[in-house]
């Protein structure tokens, strides 16, 4: 029995890095994006996100850069905003979608200032997330 995702959902080459410290939320995000046809790499917190960025090809490492990063804002180690700032400081321009249950106007403004493509409020509508990732991949 195979239930292949519709081709218009994603291209097989699109890689999404998901950074989320809540295990259940991360599992749901990863499952949703994989079912939509994306290749998904997951990290558990800001420490791992920072490590992944440090090990990306072209920045001293061997890991392939993602096409899109989906990151929680509040995580142990490094916040999504701090990781976004570090990405931009290193010249990495891949689209970043941030997720937050606690985003106020200041957080939204800072995310946009740092170059986030979008800041989605939690609980995130999974159809909205898939559309945001699809849009980010298409316009990157």
XYZ file of N, CA and C in Angstrom:
420
model
N 0.845 -1.180 0.000
C 0.000 0.000 0.000
C 0.884 1.234 0.000
N 0.738 2.094 -1.002
C 1.529 3.313 -1.046
C 0.610 4.510 -1.198
N 0.872 5.492 -0.403
C 0.149 6.754 -0.496
C 1.161 7.843 -0.779
N 1.579 7.932 -2.025
C 2.572 8.937 -2.392
C 1.950 10.318 -2.303
N 2.708 11.286 -1.774
C 2.180 12.646 -1.693
C 2.045 13.240 -3.089
N 1.101 14.147 -3.263
C 0.969 14.794 -4.571
C 2.265 15.494 -4.947
N 2.618 15.436 -6.213
C 3.858 16.029 -6.680
C 3.903 17.537 -6.474
N 2.745 18.229 -6.509
C 2.777 19.662 -6.365
C 3.126 20.104 -4.955
N 3.098 19.197 -4.010
C 3.421 19.558 -2.633
C 4.876 19.975 -2.481
N 5.799 19.196 -3.040
C 7.217 19.492 -2.852
C 8.033 18.775 -3.908
N 9.229 19.264 -4.113
C 10.142 18.542 -4.976
C 10.995 17.647 -4.087
N 11.447 16.531 -4.629
C 12.214 15.586 -3.827
C 13.544 16.182 -3.371
N 14.014 17.215 -4.067
C 15.298 17.809 -3.712
C 15.195 18.824 -2.579
N 13.998 19.257 -2.230
C 13.854 20.296 -1.207
C 14.136 19.719 0.176
N 15.137 20.328 0.855
C 15.538 19.888 2.195
C 15.088 20.925 3.212
N 14.430 20.450 4.264
C 13.951 21.323 5.328
C 14.627 20.912 6.631
N 15.224 21.879 7.294
C 15.809 21.663 8.617
C 14.790 22.142 9.643
N 14.366 21.249 10.533
C 13.402 21.579 11.580
C 14.127 21.612 12.915
N 14.051 22.750 13.607
C 14.647 22.913 14.936
C 13.516 23.199 15.918
N 13.253 22.253 16.795
C 12.148 22.378 17.757
C 12.495 21.558 18.986
N 12.445 22.183 20.172
C 12.831 21.478 21.395
C 11.721 20.618 21.981
N 10.476 20.849 21.634
C 9.370 20.022 22.120
C 9.278 18.776 21.245
N 9.493 17.602 21.860
C 9.558 16.352 21.098
C 8.291 16.084 20.293
N 7.119 16.258 20.910
C 5.858 15.971 20.220
C 5.641 16.948 19.059
N 5.931 18.210 19.280
C 5.772 19.208 18.221
C 6.738 18.929 17.078
N 7.999 18.609 17.420
C 8.994 18.315 16.383
C 8.550 17.105 15.560
N 8.079 16.059 16.229
C 7.637 14.854 15.518
C 6.481 15.175 14.567
N 5.552 16.015 15.009
C 4.414 16.390 14.167
C 4.881 17.208 12.956
N 5.781 18.160 13.176
C 6.295 18.980 12.076
C 7.043 18.122 11.060
N 7.907 17.243 11.564
C 8.706 16.380 10.688
C 7.796 15.458 9.887
N 6.836 14.827 10.560
C 5.908 13.911 9.884
C 5.110 14.652 8.798
N 4.620 15.828 9.121
C 3.834 16.618 8.168
C 4.658 16.983 6.940
N 5.867 17.452 7.162
C 6.704 17.878 6.037
C 7.184 16.691 5.205
N 7.478 15.572 5.851
C 7.881 14.379 5.084
C 6.730 13.874 4.236
N 5.534 13.871 4.798
C 4.358 13.438 4.027
C 4.095 14.372 2.852
N 4.511 15.622 2.982
C 4.348 16.581 1.890
C 5.447 16.427 0.837
N 6.384 15.509 1.070
C 7.397 15.204 0.076
C 8.761 15.818 0.292
N 8.971 16.479 1.428
C 10.260 17.102 1.700
C 11.220 16.118 2.360
N 12.505 16.346 2.148
C 13.541 15.657 2.908
C 13.740 16.504 4.158
N 13.586 15.892 5.322
C 13.616 16.656 6.571
C 14.774 16.203 7.450
N 15.520 17.171 7.945
C 16.558 16.957 8.940
C 16.043 17.625 10.210
N 16.150 16.945 11.336
C 15.641 17.518 12.574
C 16.735 17.676 13.612
N 16.643 18.780 14.362
C 17.525 19.019 15.499
C 16.658 19.369 16.697
N 17.179 19.057 17.896
C 16.367 19.138 19.104
C 16.339 20.484 19.795
N 17.316 21.342 19.537
C 17.345 22.608 20.274
C 18.303 23.582 19.595
N 18.478 24.724 20.235
C 19.342 25.751 19.679
C 20.801 25.355 19.633
N 21.237 24.491 20.566
C 22.617 24.001 20.532
C 22.857 23.233 19.236
N 21.960 22.281 18.938
C 22.110 21.458 17.739
C 21.948 22.285 16.468
N 21.061 23.275 16.497
C 20.895 24.146 15.340
C 22.195 24.907 15.068
N 22.795 25.435 16.119
C 24.074 26.131 15.970
C 25.158 25.215 15.455
N 25.195 23.974 15.963
C 26.179 23.004 15.493
C 25.970 22.685 14.013
N 24.710 22.515 13.610
C 24.424 22.204 12.209
C 24.909 23.338 11.302
N 24.590 24.567 11.694
C 25.010 25.726 10.898
C 26.528 25.777 10.791
N 27.222 25.509 11.909
C 28.685 25.551 11.918
C 29.291 24.473 11.020
N 28.563 23.379 10.811
C 29.096 22.265 10.028
C 28.596 22.244 8.589
N 27.944 23.327 8.152
C 27.453 23.372 6.778
C 28.583 23.577 5.786
N 28.414 22.972 4.620
C 29.361 23.120 3.529
C 29.552 24.588 3.190
N 30.761 24.977 2.948
C 31.037 26.363 2.640
C 31.289 27.191 3.883
N 31.051 26.606 5.027
C 31.265 27.303 6.300
C 32.099 26.425 7.222
N 33.019 25.663 6.628
C 33.935 24.851 7.398
C 33.509 23.423 7.599
N 32.335 23.043 7.113
C 31.864 21.686 7.359
C 31.470 20.972 6.084
N 30.802 19.834 6.264
C 30.448 18.984 5.137
C 28.949 18.787 4.977
N 28.127 19.296 5.903
C 26.687 19.088 5.806
C 26.090 19.956 4.697
N 25.147 19.380 3.981
C 24.465 20.126 2.926
C 23.561 21.176 3.555
N 23.579 22.393 3.023
C 22.684 23.422 3.551
C 21.236 23.093 3.200
N 20.314 23.409 4.082
C 18.902 23.164 3.783
C 18.367 24.212 2.806
N 17.244 23.882 2.183
C 16.560 24.849 1.327
C 15.728 25.810 2.173
N 15.255 25.319 3.318
C 14.439 26.107 4.247
C 14.733 25.636 5.665
N 14.730 26.578 6.604
C 14.833 26.235 8.021
C 13.522 26.621 8.691
N 12.960 25.681 9.461
C 11.783 25.938 10.285
C 12.255 25.803 11.724
N 12.182 26.901 12.488
C 12.741 26.886 13.836
C 11.798 27.514 14.848
N 11.739 26.899 16.008
C 11.059 27.501 17.149
C 11.852 28.739 17.551
N 11.185 29.716 18.135
C 11.883 30.903 18.607
C 12.542 30.624 19.952
N 11.808 30.051 20.891
C 12.341 29.809 22.236
C 12.822 28.370 22.364
N 14.149 28.214 22.451
C 14.749 26.888 22.617
C 15.951 27.008 23.541
N 16.286 25.931 24.230
C 17.519 25.940 25.030
C 18.739 26.090 24.136
N 19.739 26.775 24.631
C 21.013 26.897 23.919
C 21.119 28.134 23.082
N 20.244 28.259 22.130
C 20.236 29.414 21.240
C 18.801 29.567 20.758
N 18.280 30.769 20.817
C 16.922 30.974 20.335
C 16.906 30.939 18.811
N 15.729 30.788 18.266
C 15.596 30.844 16.818
C 16.048 32.182 16.265
N 15.811 33.255 17.014
C 16.250 34.585 16.574
C 17.778 34.680 16.577
N 18.419 34.141 17.618
C 19.889 34.153 17.665
C 20.472 33.321 16.521
N 19.867 32.162 16.250
C 20.344 31.315 15.158
C 20.172 32.027 13.816
N 19.044 32.711 13.646
C 18.811 33.462 12.417
C 19.856 34.556 12.244
N 20.141 35.277 13.314
C 21.172 36.317 13.253
C 22.527 35.740 12.873
N 22.872 34.591 13.441
C 24.153 33.942 13.132
C 24.202 33.503 11.672
N 23.083 32.944 11.182
C 23.019 32.546 9.773
C 23.311 33.732 8.866
N 22.634 34.820 9.137
C 22.787 36.006 8.291
C 24.191 36.587 8.410
N 24.772 36.564 9.625
C 26.141 37.047 9.819
C 27.139 36.236 8.998
N 26.831 34.956 8.793
C 27.715 34.079 8.021
C 27.397 34.100 6.532
N 26.439 34.932 6.147
C 26.098 35.040 4.739
C 25.205 33.946 4.212
N 24.556 33.204 5.093
C 23.653 32.130 4.676
C 22.274 32.739 4.491
N 21.765 32.646 3.268
C 20.536 33.356 2.934
C 19.322 32.451 2.760
N 19.392 31.179 3.162
C 18.234 30.312 2.967
C 17.049 30.861 3.770
N 15.832 30.651 3.263
C 14.657 31.152 3.972
C 14.512 30.506 5.348
N 14.090 31.316 6.316
C 13.863 30.832 7.677
C 12.436 31.172 8.075
N 11.708 30.143 8.511
C 10.370 30.311 9.055
C 10.472 30.076 10.553
N 10.013 31.024 11.340
C 10.065 30.896 12.785
C 8.680 30.570 13.331
N 8.665 29.793 14.417
C 7.429 29.423 15.094
C 7.500 29.892 16.535
N 6.387 30.432 17.046
C 6.405 30.864 18.443
C 5.008 30.858 19.039
N 4.937 30.391 20.273
C 3.694 30.462 21.038
C 3.628 31.757 21.830
N 4.725 32.495 21.872
C 4.823 33.670 22.736
C 5.244 34.931 21.974
N 4.956 35.000 20.693
C 5.451 36.110 19.888
C 4.615 37.373 20.102
N 5.287 38.411 20.569
C 4.655 39.718 20.686
C 5.095 40.559 19.498
N 4.658 41.806 19.446
C 5.016 42.669 18.317
C 6.524 42.852 18.202
N 7.207 42.941 19.328
C 8.665 43.116 19.323
C 9.362 41.910 18.692
N 8.891 40.701 19.030
C 9.476 39.488 18.464
C 9.237 39.435 16.962
N 8.024 39.782 16.532
C 7.721 39.807 15.098
C 8.630 40.803 14.380
N 8.797 41.981 14.964
C 9.640 43.009 14.347
C 11.093 42.554 14.261
N 11.599 41.940 15.319
C 12.984 41.457 15.327
C 13.175 40.347 14.289
N 12.204 39.440 14.182
C 12.289 38.359 13.194
C 12.380 38.934 11.780
N 11.553 39.912 11.487
C 11.579 40.523 10.161
C 12.875 41.295 9.932
N 13.356 42.004 10.964
C 14.606 42.757 10.851
C 15.773 41.822 10.522
N 15.762 40.626 11.124
C 16.839 39.665 10.896
C 16.683 38.901 9.578
N 15.561 39.081 8.915
C 15.387 38.446 7.618
C 14.575 37.168 7.605
N 13.792 36.922 8.654
C 12.909 35.748 8.622
C 11.884 35.935 7.517
N 11.592 34.869 6.824
C 10.567 34.945 5.786
C 9.197 35.124 6.431
N 8.989 34.451 7.566
C 7.693 34.516 8.220
C 7.841 34.075 9.672
N 6.978 34.599 10.548
C 6.878 34.143 11.934
C 5.459 33.649 12.114
N 5.330 32.347 12.319
C 4.021 31.711 12.468
C 3.743 31.486 13.944
N 2.525 31.799 14.348
C 2.135 31.608 15.742
C 1.740 30.155 15.988
N 2.147 29.638 17.155
C 1.728 28.311 17.594
C 0.416 28.454 18.350
N -0.450 27.482 18.292
C -0.288 26.250 17.507
C -0.414 26.559 16.022
N 0.540 26.058 15.271
C 0.601 26.365 13.842
C -0.381 25.475 13.081
N -1.102 26.080 12.167
C -1.972 25.348 11.263
C -1.055 24.634 10.270
N -1.144 23.321 10.180
C -0.210 22.560 9.351
C -0.355 22.864 7.865
N -1.547 23.205 7.425
C -1.712 23.598 6.028
C -1.018 24.935 5.764
N -1.080 25.848 6.734
C -0.391 27.133 6.612
C 1.119 26.901 6.590
N 1.608 26.005 7.446
C 3.041 25.688 7.471
C 3.490 25.120 6.135
N 2.748 24.143 5.609
C 3.127 23.547 4.320
C 3.124 24.590 3.211
N 2.144 25.477 3.218
C 2.090 26.533 2.205
C 3.273 27.487 2.351
N 3.648 27.809 3.589
C 4.777 28.714 3.824
C 6.081 28.072 3.366
N 6.265 26.784 3.637
C 7.474 26.081 3.196
C 7.490 25.993 1.673
N 6.377 25.637 1.084
C 6.275 25.536 -0.381
C 6.614 26.889 -1.033
N 6.088 27.974 -0.453
C 6.361 29.314 -0.976
C 7.842 29.670 -0.829
N 8.415 29.326 0.320
C 9.834 29.632 0.558
C 10.724 28.871 -0.425
N 10.413 27.612 -0.674
C 11.197 26.814 -1.621
C 11.052 27.376 -3.034
N 9.842 27.755 -3.391
C 9.584 28.243 -4.747
C 10.255 29.576 -5.017
N 10.414 30.412 -3.983
C 10.969 31.754 -4.190
C 12.433 31.870 -3.811
N 13.038 30.779 -3.371
C 14.438 30.834 -2.975
C 15.346 30.747 -4.189
